[in-house]
Amino acid sequence: QVQVVESGGGLVQAGDSLSLSCAASGRTSSIYGMGWFRQPPGKEREFVASIHWSGSNRYYADSVKGRFTISRGGAKNTVYLQMNNLKPDDTAVYYCAVDPRGTLLQYDYWGQGTQVTVSS
């Protein structure tokens, strides 16, 4: 089992930056990729960004390309999401998830989420 905890959310103004952190614990040897997802108010959860643990593959949703950057910490169990030039449409609960297979397509472990609110 892997436990996932996000942190770093908050209330910011449009154009501001915010950094989210995600730490996984437990069976971290089974982590081969991690991703960020978000669920805007009244909408379904959507993909934001993902990274393979080799560091060679990173993927972004079109809506965040050029503004968000996913990176991993030195340890295998941490990942970050740097969000720049935030827009009101970025308002959502942001979730971190763990991929134990390395495909970046299926995530078995999820955090509880952290709220990001961007005011105009």
Coordinates of C-alpha atoms in Angstrom, one line a residue:
Q1 CA 0.0 0.0 0.0
V2 CA 1.0 3.6 -0.7
Q3 CA -0.3 6.6 1.2
V4 CA -0.3 9.9 -0.7
V5 CA -0.5 13.4 0.9
E6 CA -0.7 16.7 -1.0
S7 CA 0.1 20.1 0.3
G8 CA 0.6 23.7 -0.8
G9 CA -2.9 24.7 -2.0
G10 CA -4.3 28.1 -1.2
L11 CA -6.0 31.2 -2.4
V12 CA -4.1 33.4 -4.9
Q13 CA -4.9 36.1 -7.4
A14 CA -4.8 35.6 -11.2
G15 CA -1.2 35.8 -12.5
D16 CA 0.3 34.6 -9.2
S17 CA 2.3 31.4 -8.8
L18 CA 1.8 28.5 -6.4
S19 CA 3.7 25.3 -5.8
L20 CA 2.1 22.0 -4.8
S21 CA 4.0 19.1 -3.1
C22 CA 3.1 15.5 -2.9
A23 CA 4.7 12.9 -0.6
A24 CA 4.1 9.2 -0.8
S25 CA 4.8 6.8 2.0
G26 CA 4.5 3.1 2.6
R27 CA 5.6 0.8 -0.2
T28 CA 7.4 3.4 -2.2
S29 CA 9.5 0.8 -4.0
S30 CA 6.4 0.2 -6.2
I31 CA 6.3 3.8 -7.4
Y32 CA 7.1 4.1 -11.1
G33 CA 5.3 7.3 -11.9
M34 CA 3.2 10.0 -10.4
G35 CA 0.7 12.4 -11.7
W36 CA -1.4 15.5 -10.8
F37 CA -5.1 15.7 -11.5
R38 CA -7.7 18.3 -10.7
Q39 CA -11.4 18.6 -10.3
P40 CA -12.9 22.0 -10.9
P41 CA -16.2 22.9 -9.1
G42 CA -19.1 21.1 -10.7
K43 CA -16.9 19.2 -13.2
E44 CA -15.2 15.9 -13.5
R45 CA -11.6 15.2 -12.5
E46 CA -9.1 15.9 -15.3
F47 CA -5.5 15.1 -16.0
V48 CA -3.0 17.9 -15.3
A49 CA 0.6 16.5 -15.5
S50 CA 2.5 13.3 -15.0
I51 CA 6.1 12.2 -14.7
H52 CA 7.8 8.8 -15.1
W53 CA 10.3 8.1 -12.3
S54 CA 13.1 7.8 -14.8
G55 CA 12.6 11.5 -15.4
S56 CA 12.6 11.0 -19.1
N57 CA 8.9 11.4 -19.7
R58 CA 6.7 14.3 -18.6
Y59 CA 3.3 15.0 -19.9
Y60 CA 1.0 18.0 -19.6
A61 CA -2.6 18.8 -20.3
D62 CA -2.8 21.4 -23.1
S63 CA -4.5 23.8 -20.8
V64 CA -1.4 24.0 -18.5
K65 CA 1.5 23.7 -21.0
G66 CA 4.0 26.4 -20.6
R67 CA 2.6 27.5 -17.2
F68 CA 2.9 24.4 -15.0
T69 CA 6.0 22.2 -14.4
I70 CA 6.0 18.8 -12.8
S71 CA 9.2 17.6 -11.2
R72 CA 10.3 14.9 -8.8
G73 CA 12.4 15.2 -5.7
G74 CA 15.6 13.3 -5.1
A75 CA 13.8 10.6 -3.3
K76 CA 11.4 8.4 -5.2
N77 CA 8.4 9.4 -3.1
T78 CA 8.1 13.1 -3.8
V79 CA 6.7 15.1 -6.7
Y80 CA 6.0 18.8 -7.2
L81 CA 3.8 20.9 -9.4
Q82 CA 5.0 24.5 -10.0
M83 CA 2.1 26.6 -11.2
N84 CA 2.8 30.0 -12.8
N85 CA 0.5 32.6 -14.3
L86 CA -2.5 31.1 -12.6
K87 CA -5.9 31.7 -14.0
P88 CA -9.4 31.6 -12.5
D89 CA -10.0 28.5 -14.6
D90 CA -7.3 26.7 -12.6
T91 CA -9.5 26.8 -9.5
A92 CA -9.9 23.2 -8.5
V93 CA -9.1 20.5 -6.0
Y94 CA -5.7 19.1 -7.0
Y95 CA -5.0 15.5 -6.5
C96 CA -1.7 13.6 -6.5
A97 CA -1.7 10.0 -7.7
V98 CA 0.8 7.1 -7.8
D99 CA 1.3 4.8 -10.8
P100 CA 2.8 1.4 -9.8
R101 CA 3.3 0.2 -13.4
G102 CA 5.1 3.1 -15.1
T103 CA 2.6 3.5 -17.9
L104 CA 1.3 6.8 -16.6
L105 CA -2.1 5.6 -17.7
Q106 CA -3.5 4.0 -14.5
Y107 CA -3.1 5.3 -11.0
D108 CA -3.8 3.1 -8.0
Y109 CA -3.2 5.4 -5.1
W110 CA -4.6 8.8 -4.6
G111 CA -4.3 11.6 -2.1
Q112 CA -7.2 13.5 -0.5
G113 CA -6.6 16.6 -2.5
T114 CA -5.6 20.2 -1.9
Q115 CA -7.8 23.2 -2.8
V116 CA -6.4 25.8 -5.2
T117 CA -8.5 28.9 -5.6
V118 CA -7.6 31.6 -8.1
S119 CA -9.4 34.9 -7.9
S120 CA -9.8 37.3 -10.8

